[in-house]
């Protein structure tokens, strides 16, 4: 089967990441990390808007208010009101480690934000996974330290947390208790089998299959719950960064991409690098994006 790939936003972003769909408003959100931008698109009208923040955004979460987004900025968490442009600081993250910043994250099925920190100055595993719960408490999760946290998402019942350290080229899974943040039974989920490929952002569909954007892999892969490959979507770009289901029926796969570190020849060969792509998936449907359920 050959999927039809559309361009939702031809943004030429250096590092578009963390794409999410708000099923309540129909808006598509993502970050342009290095430019410190938060973007919003109305796919039905094509209307775009973006905000420039004081720090880079590693990840973010929708909240119970359509005009408030929880941001994981470089040094901590803050609520951002898109109507007033105001920031409300919530928590500081790793102020004692100068080499790290926040990176990938998503909310669990109980409305807590889980995110990781990454080492920006080398390949050593200096980062950690954290949970910012609905009561505003920050908790370090009992997982190995990481260099580049990615692929954070949860099974439909919330009991399995998927994640990776992109530096290690494999996808992992852990048993997860959303009430306490307790982690157990960490094990391999899937191995793409190519040391050049860096697993990046992921999401889980309504059937419990995991979709992963493969940085340098030029494709998105759908994995069965047992970790075997179900299908592959080839892409016209080498650096897909994250995936999310959206649209009124949640059957459009949105893919954020990047043109970071691509030279002129590479960009000429893949002019859609840095765009937000959209792939209609027919009868495959996603799940509504989990929101942070803390007070806003």
mmCIF file of C-alpha atoms in Angstrom:
data_model
loop_
_atom_site.group_PDB
_atom_site.id
_atom_site.type_symbol
_atom_site.label_atom_id
_atom_site.label_comp_id
_atom_site.label_asym_id
_atom_site.label_seq_id
_atom_site.Cartn_x
_atom_site.Cartn_y
_atom_site.Cartn_z
ATOM 1 C CA UNK A 1 0.000 0.000 0.000
ATOM 2 C CA UNK A 2 1.318 3.435 -0.964
ATOM 3 C CA UNK A 3 0.179 6.313 1.217
ATOM 4 C CA UNK A 4 -0.483 9.800 -0.139
ATOM 5 C CA UNK A 5 1.645 12.406 1.595
ATOM 6 C CA UNK A 6 0.333 15.966 1.873
ATOM 7 C CA UNK A 7 1.988 19.101 3.232
ATOM 8 C CA UNK A 8 0.074 20.578 6.169
ATOM 9 C CA UNK A 9 2.554 23.417 6.696
ATOM 10 C CA UNK A 10 5.518 24.151 4.432
ATOM 11 C CA UNK A 11 7.443 25.887 7.166
ATOM 12 C CA UNK A 12 11.100 25.081 6.390
ATOM 13 C CA UNK A 13 11.607 24.614 10.139
ATOM 14 C CA UNK A 14 15.101 23.860 11.367
ATOM 15 C CA UNK A 15 13.818 21.556 14.114
ATOM 16 C CA UNK A 16 10.052 21.084 14.164
ATOM 17 C CA UNK A 17 9.174 18.667 16.968
ATOM 18 C CA UNK A 18 6.501 17.355 19.307
ATOM 19 C CA UNK A 19 3.499 17.584 16.981
ATOM 20 C CA UNK A 20 0.131 17.208 18.782
ATOM 21 C CA UNK A 21 -3.507 17.531 17.759
ATOM 22 C CA UNK A 22 -6.137 19.167 19.978
ATOM 23 C CA UNK A 23 -9.331 17.226 19.305
ATOM 24 C CA UNK A 24 -11.426 19.869 21.099
ATOM 25 C CA UNK A 25 -10.406 22.795 18.867
ATOM 26 C CA UNK A 26 -9.125 21.031 15.750
ATOM 27 C CA UNK A 27 -5.766 22.781 16.080
ATOM 28 C CA UNK A 28 -2.406 21.200 15.356
ATOM 29 C CA UNK A 29 0.497 22.236 17.601
ATOM 30 C CA UNK A 30 4.273 21.800 17.415
ATOM 31 C CA UNK A 31 7.512 23.450 18.455
ATOM 32 C CA UNK A 32 10.337 24.853 16.364
ATOM 33 C CA UNK A 33 12.896 24.190 19.048
ATOM 34 C CA UNK A 34 15.965 26.202 18.115
ATOM 35 C CA UNK A 35 13.905 29.265 17.181
ATOM 36 C CA UNK A 36 12.100 29.126 20.579
ATOM 37 C CA UNK A 37 8.749 29.015 18.766
ATOM 38 C CA UNK A 38 5.421 27.395 19.601
ATOM 39 C CA UNK A 39 3.249 26.933 16.503
ATOM 40 C CA UNK A 40 -0.471 26.401 16.009
ATOM 41 C CA UNK A 41 -2.250 25.518 12.769
ATOM 42 C CA UNK A 42 -5.925 25.237 11.937
ATOM 43 C CA UNK A 43 -5.787 22.545 9.221
ATOM 44 C CA UNK A 44 -9.326 23.332 8.050
ATOM 45 C CA UNK A 45 -8.604 26.986 7.269
ATOM 46 C CA UNK A 46 -4.827 27.020 6.932
ATOM 47 C CA UNK A 47 -4.564 29.761 9.574
ATOM 48 C CA UNK A 48 -1.181 29.708 11.306
ATOM 49 C CA UNK A 49 0.042 31.437 14.434
ATOM 50 C CA UNK A 50 3.215 31.217 16.456
ATOM 51 C CA UNK A 51 4.669 32.584 19.676
ATOM 52 C CA UNK A 52 8.326 33.214 20.530
ATOM 53 C CA UNK A 53 9.238 32.103 24.047
ATOM 54 C CA UNK A 54 12.186 33.203 26.222
ATOM 55 C CA UNK A 55 13.721 29.708 26.075
ATOM 56 C CA UNK A 56 13.607 26.700 23.772
ATOM 57 C CA UNK A 57 10.683 24.316 24.257
ATOM 58 C CA UNK A 58 11.658 20.673 24.659
ATOM 59 C CA UNK A 59 8.050 19.490 24.762
ATOM 60 C CA UNK A 60 4.624 20.694 25.838
ATOM 61 C CA UNK A 61 1.206 19.495 26.931
ATOM 62 C CA UNK A 62 -2.312 20.629 26.194
ATOM 63 C CA UNK A 63 -4.353 21.486 29.295
ATOM 64 C CA UNK A 64 -8.004 21.743 30.264
ATOM 65 C CA UNK A 65 -8.021 25.319 28.929
ATOM 66 C CA UNK A 66 -7.689 25.776 25.193
ATOM 67 C CA UNK A 67 -5.602 28.944 25.623
ATOM 68 C CA UNK A 68 -3.130 27.549 28.193
ATOM 69 C CA UNK A 69 -0.275 25.185 27.315
ATOM 70 C CA UNK A 70 2.144 23.568 29.760
ATOM 71 C CA UNK A 71 5.667 24.089 28.412
ATOM 72 C CA UNK A 72 8.845 22.222 29.269
ATOM 73 C CA UNK A 73 11.310 25.051 28.693
ATOM 74 C CA UNK A 74 15.078 24.598 28.797
ATOM 75 C CA UNK A 75 15.313 25.075 32.545
ATOM 76 C CA UNK A 76 11.877 24.181 33.813
ATOM 77 C CA UNK A 77 8.121 24.001 33.458
ATOM 78 C CA UNK A 78 5.744 26.900 32.923
ATOM 79 C CA UNK A 79 2.138 27.516 31.957
ATOM 80 C CA UNK A 80 1.831 29.732 28.888
ATOM 81 C CA UNK A 81 -1.349 31.687 28.198
ATOM 82 C CA UNK A 82 -1.611 32.112 24.436
ATOM 83 C CA UNK A 83 -4.212 34.873 24.791
ATOM 84 C CA UNK A 84 -2.267 37.143 27.149
ATOM 85 C CA UNK A 85 1.241 35.943 26.336
ATOM 86 C CA UNK A 86 2.041 35.480 30.025
ATOM 87 C CA UNK A 87 4.193 32.743 31.568
ATOM 88 C CA UNK A 88 3.566 31.202 34.977
ATOM 89 C CA UNK A 89 6.631 29.348 36.236
ATOM 90 C CA UNK A 90 5.818 25.968 37.786
ATOM 91 C CA UNK A 91 9.033 24.031 38.460
ATOM 92 C CA UNK A 92 12.783 24.201 37.884
ATOM 93 C CA UNK A 93 14.489 21.212 36.278
ATOM 94 C CA UNK A 94 18.148 20.245 36.849
ATOM 95 C CA UNK A 95 19.527 23.724 37.646
ATOM 96 C CA UNK A 96 22.736 22.037 38.883
ATOM 97 C CA UNK A 97 23.459 20.350 35.523
ATOM 98 C CA UNK A 98 24.493 22.988 33.000
ATOM 99 C CA UNK A 99 24.766 20.529 30.109
ATOM 100 C CA UNK A 100 21.113 19.452 29.995
ATOM 101 C CA UNK A 101 17.800 20.814 28.784
ATOM 102 C CA UNK A 102 14.306 19.353 28.519
ATOM 103 C CA UNK A 103 13.444 17.267 25.474
ATOM 104 C CA UNK A 104 10.706 14.826 24.484
ATOM 105 C CA UNK A 105 7.629 14.220 26.616
ATOM 106 C CA UNK A 106 3.910 13.482 26.669
ATOM 107 C CA UNK A 107 1.146 13.122 29.228
ATOM 108 C CA UNK A 108 0.197 9.736 30.618
ATOM 109 C CA UNK A 109 -3.403 8.484 30.657
ATOM 110 C CA UNK A 110 -3.944 10.021 34.110
ATOM 111 C CA UNK A 111 -2.937 13.527 33.000
ATOM 112 C CA UNK A 112 0.632 13.711 34.368
ATOM 113 C CA UNK A 113 3.380 15.068 32.105
ATOM 114 C CA UNK A 114 6.334 12.696 31.647
ATOM 115 C CA UNK A 115 9.429 14.165 29.978
ATOM 116 C CA UNK A 116 13.170 13.701 29.694
ATOM 117 C CA UNK A 117 16.283 15.859 29.798
ATOM 118 C CA UNK A 118 19.120 15.544 27.307
ATOM 119 C CA UNK A 119 22.830 16.229 27.246
ATOM 120 C CA UNK A 120 23.520 19.034 24.773
ATOM 121 C CA UNK A 121 27.294 18.997 25.112
ATOM 122 C CA UNK A 122 28.213 15.409 24.381
ATOM 123 C CA UNK A 123 27.050 11.825 24.210
ATOM 124 C CA UNK A 124 27.301 10.990 27.907
ATOM 125 C CA UNK A 125 24.062 9.930 29.566
ATOM 126 C CA UNK A 126 23.483 12.922 31.853
ATOM 127 C CA UNK A 127 19.716 13.222 31.383
ATOM 128 C CA UNK A 128 16.824 11.682 33.299
ATOM 129 C CA UNK A 129 13.100 11.013 32.972
ATOM 130 C CA UNK A 130 10.709 13.032 35.145
ATOM 131 C CA UNK A 131 7.014 13.158 35.931
ATOM 132 C CA UNK A 132 5.236 16.448 36.655
ATOM 133 C CA UNK A 133 2.001 15.295 38.232
ATOM 134 C CA UNK A 134 -1.450 16.865 38.375
ATOM 135 C CA UNK A 135 -0.628 18.309 41.823
ATOM 136 C CA UNK A 136 2.412 20.179 40.499
ATOM 137 C CA UNK A 137 4.991 17.820 42.008
ATOM 138 C CA UNK A 138 8.166 16.940 40.105
ATOM 139 C CA UNK A 139 9.399 13.353 40.460
ATOM 140 C CA UNK A 140 12.439 11.664 38.923
ATOM 141 C CA UNK A 141 11.523 8.275 37.466
ATOM 142 C CA UNK A 142 13.490 5.141 38.272
ATOM 143 C CA UNK A 143 15.065 4.645 34.856
ATOM 144 C CA UNK A 144 18.669 4.644 33.601
ATOM 145 C CA UNK A 145 20.172 8.016 32.770
ATOM 146 C CA UNK A 146 19.925 8.971 29.115
ATOM 147 C CA UNK A 147 21.649 11.149 26.541
ATOM 148 C CA UNK A 148 18.764 11.900 24.139
ATOM 149 C CA UNK A 149 15.284 11.055 25.508
ATOM 150 C CA UNK A 150 12.662 10.377 22.863
ATOM 151 C CA UNK A 151 9.698 8.236 21.792
ATOM 152 C CA UNK A 152 7.734 8.890 25.000
ATOM 153 C CA UNK A 153 4.168 7.551 24.752
ATOM 154 C CA UNK A 154 1.804 5.161 26.523
ATOM 155 C CA UNK A 155 -0.254 2.091 25.705
ATOM 156 C CA UNK A 156 -4.034 2.647 25.468
ATOM 157 C CA UNK A 157 -4.572 1.337 29.011
ATOM 158 C CA UNK A 158 -1.675 3.444 30.322
ATOM 159 C CA UNK A 159 0.183 0.526 31.892
ATOM 160 C CA UNK A 160 3.111 0.494 29.451
ATOM 161 C CA UNK A 161 5.448 3.424 28.895
ATOM 162 C CA UNK A 162 7.432 3.457 25.657
ATOM 163 C CA UNK A 163 10.651 5.438 25.475
ATOM 164 C CA UNK A 164 14.144 5.477 24.040
ATOM 165 C CA UNK A 165 17.589 6.967 24.261
ATOM 166 C CA UNK A 166 18.048 7.849 20.587
ATOM 167 C CA UNK A 167 21.802 7.465 20.992
ATOM 168 C CA UNK A 168 21.311 3.711 21.569
ATOM 169 C CA UNK A 169 19.162 3.153 18.418
ATOM 170 C CA UNK A 170 16.515 0.927 20.074
ATOM 171 C CA UNK A 171 13.012 1.391 21.516
ATOM 172 C CA UNK A 172 12.322 0.400 25.118
ATOM 173 C CA UNK A 173 9.220 -0.292 27.198
ATOM 174 C CA UNK A 174 8.532 -0.281 30.932
ATOM 175 C CA UNK A 175 5.590 -1.191 33.118
ATOM 176 C CA UNK A 176 4.189 2.068 34.486
ATOM 177 C CA UNK A 177 1.883 2.964 37.369
ATOM 178 C CA UNK A 178 0.165 6.276 36.590
ATOM 179 C CA UNK A 179 -0.958 6.712 40.208
ATOM 180 C CA UNK A 180 2.539 6.622 41.686
ATOM 181 C CA UNK A 181 4.984 6.921 38.788
ATOM 182 C CA UNK A 182 6.475 3.554 39.742
ATOM 183 C CA UNK A 183 8.519 1.951 36.959
ATOM 184 C CA UNK A 184 9.243 -1.766 36.642
ATOM 185 C CA UNK A 185 10.080 -4.497 34.134
ATOM 186 C CA UNK A 186 12.073 -2.341 31.726
ATOM 187 C CA UNK A 187 12.875 -4.313 28.571
ATOM 188 C CA UNK A 188 13.518 -4.012 24.846
ATOM 189 C CA UNK A 189 10.500 -3.188 22.691
ATOM 190 C CA UNK A 190 11.964 -3.013 19.174
ATOM 191 C CA UNK A 191 15.314 -2.796 17.422
ATOM 192 C CA UNK A 192 15.264 -1.090 13.988
ATOM 193 C CA UNK A 193 18.464 -2.982 13.203
ATOM 194 C CA UNK A 194 20.356 -0.022 11.764
ATOM 195 C CA UNK A 195 22.930 1.903 13.774
ATOM 196 C CA UNK A 196 22.413 4.961 11.560
ATOM 197 C CA UNK A 197 18.746 5.267 12.536
ATOM 198 C CA UNK A 198 17.854 7.305 15.622
ATOM 199 C CA UNK A 199 14.319 6.540 16.869
ATOM 200 C CA UNK A 200 12.623 9.873 17.522
ATOM 201 C CA UNK A 201 9.058 10.800 18.508
ATOM 202 C CA UNK A 202 6.292 8.213 18.768
ATOM 203 C CA UNK A 203 2.576 7.866 19.375
ATOM 204 C CA UNK A 204 0.199 4.952 19.967
ATOM 205 C CA UNK A 205 -2.973 4.376 17.945
ATOM 206 C CA UNK A 206 -6.368 3.065 19.061
ATOM 207 C CA UNK A 207 -5.294 -0.541 18.414
ATOM 208 C CA UNK A 208 -2.253 -0.185 20.659
ATOM 209 C CA UNK A 209 0.255 -0.131 17.792
ATOM 210 C CA UNK A 210 3.217 2.236 18.136
ATOM 211 C CA UNK A 211 4.185 4.652 15.356
ATOM 212 C CA UNK A 212 7.780 5.892 15.382
ATOM 213 C CA UNK A 213 9.488 8.620 13.364
ATOM 214 C CA UNK A 214 12.978 7.462 12.403
ATOM 215 C CA UNK A 215 15.491 10.319 12.308
ATOM 216 C CA UNK A 216 17.874 9.562 9.405
ATOM 217 C CA UNK A 217 15.604 6.643 8.497
ATOM 218 C CA UNK A 218 13.441 8.618 6.040
ATOM 219 C CA UNK A 219 10.362 6.757 7.213
ATOM 220 C CA UNK A 220 7.722 6.171 9.872
ATOM 221 C CA UNK A 221 7.328 2.632 11.206
ATOM 222 C CA UNK A 222 4.235 1.074 12.779
ATOM 223 C CA UNK A 223 5.061 -1.590 15.368
ATOM 224 C CA UNK A 224 2.708 -4.227 16.717
ATOM 225 C CA UNK A 225 2.400 -4.475 20.521
ATOM 226 C CA UNK A 226 4.864 -7.383 20.417
ATOM 227 C CA UNK A 227 7.515 -5.141 18.801
ATOM 228 C CA UNK A 228 7.359 -6.620 15.302
ATOM 229 C CA UNK A 229 7.017 -4.330 12.276
ATOM 230 C CA UNK A 230 3.486 -3.998 10.903
ATOM 231 C CA UNK A 231 4.029 -1.427 8.149
ATOM 232 C CA UNK A 232 6.441 1.224 6.923
ATOM 233 C CA UNK A 233 5.671 4.631 5.415
ATOM 234 C CA UNK A 234 8.575 5.943 3.283
ATOM 235 C CA UNK A 235 8.967 9.719 3.427
ATOM 236 C CA UNK A 236 10.498 12.347 1.124
ATOM 237 C CA UNK A 237 12.589 13.694 4.040
ATOM 238 C CA UNK A 238 15.459 12.173 6.005
ATOM 239 C CA UNK A 239 14.706 13.677 9.417
ATOM 240 C CA UNK A 240 11.132 13.013 10.564
ATOM 241 C CA UNK A 241 10.995 13.967 14.229
ATOM 242 C CA UNK A 242 7.577 13.134 15.695
ATOM 243 C CA UNK A 243 4.130 11.766 14.845
ATOM 244 C CA UNK A 244 0.566 12.351 16.033
ATOM 245 C CA UNK A 245 -2.903 11.410 14.863
ATOM 246 C CA UNK A 246 -5.360 14.195 14.145
ATOM 247 C CA UNK A 247 -8.316 15.280 12.074
ATOM 248 C CA UNK A 248 -12.017 15.009 13.007
ATOM 249 C CA UNK A 249 -11.829 11.192 12.841
ATOM 250 C CA UNK A 250 -8.265 11.022 14.237
ATOM 251 C CA UNK A 251 -7.211 9.173 11.091
ATOM 252 C CA UNK A 252 -4.647 11.612 9.688
ATOM 253 C CA UNK A 253 -1.046 10.959 10.677
ATOM 254 C CA UNK A 254 0.793 14.256 11.135
ATOM 255 C CA UNK A 255 4.579 14.184 10.977
ATOM 256 C CA UNK A 256 6.928 16.959 12.068
ATOM 257 C CA UNK A 257 10.247 17.084 10.213
ATOM 258 C CA UNK A 258 13.519 19.017 10.336
ATOM 259 C CA UNK A 259 16.224 20.439 8.102
ATOM 260 C CA UNK A 260 18.775 20.824 10.898
ATOM 261 C CA UNK A 261 22.375 20.280 9.706
ATOM 262 C CA UNK A 262 21.286 19.691 6.103
ATOM 263 C CA UNK A 263 23.487 21.363 3.523
ATOM 264 C CA UNK A 264 22.303 23.057 0.351
ATOM 265 C CA UNK A 265 22.577 19.882 -1.720
ATOM 266 C CA UNK A 266 20.576 17.857 0.795
ATOM 267 C CA UNK A 267 17.857 20.498 1.006
ATOM 268 C CA UNK A 268 17.658 20.612 -2.787
ATOM 269 C CA UNK A 269 17.182 16.840 -2.767
ATOM 270 C CA UNK A 270 14.495 16.962 -0.070
ATOM 271 C CA UNK A 271 12.753 20.359 -0.341
ATOM 272 C CA UNK A 272 10.006 19.307 2.088
ATOM 273 C CA UNK A 273 12.506 18.924 4.933
ATOM 274 C CA UNK A 274 11.278 21.086 7.801
ATOM 275 C CA UNK A 275 7.616 20.835 6.774
ATOM 276 C CA UNK A 276 4.687 19.376 8.689
ATOM 277 C CA UNK A 277 3.390 16.426 6.676
ATOM 278 C CA UNK A 278 -0.072 14.842 6.722
ATOM 279 C CA UNK A 279 -0.851 11.266 5.697
ATOM 280 C CA UNK A 280 -4.514 10.091 5.535
ATOM 281 C CA UNK A 281 -4.649 6.641 7.139
ATOM 282 C CA UNK A 282 -8.142 5.427 6.240
ATOM 283 C CA UNK A 283 -9.458 3.082 8.909
ATOM 284 C CA UNK A 284 -6.431 3.446 11.238
ATOM 285 C CA UNK A 285 -7.312 5.828 14.036
ATOM 286 C CA UNK A 286 -5.376 7.436 16.815
ATOM 287 C CA UNK A 287 -6.297 8.305 20.372
ATOM 288 C CA UNK A 288 -7.093 11.800 21.657
ATOM 289 C CA UNK A 289 -3.982 13.528 22.974
ATOM 290 C CA UNK A 290 -3.684 13.252 26.744
ATOM 291 C CA UNK A 291 -3.885 16.597 28.529
ATOM 292 C CA UNK A 292 -2.135 17.761 31.660
ATOM 293 C CA UNK A 293 -4.945 17.707 34.207
ATOM 294 C CA UNK A 294 -3.393 19.972 36.827
ATOM 295 C CA UNK A 295 -4.892 23.318 37.810
ATOM 296 C CA UNK A 296 -4.589 26.133 35.253
#
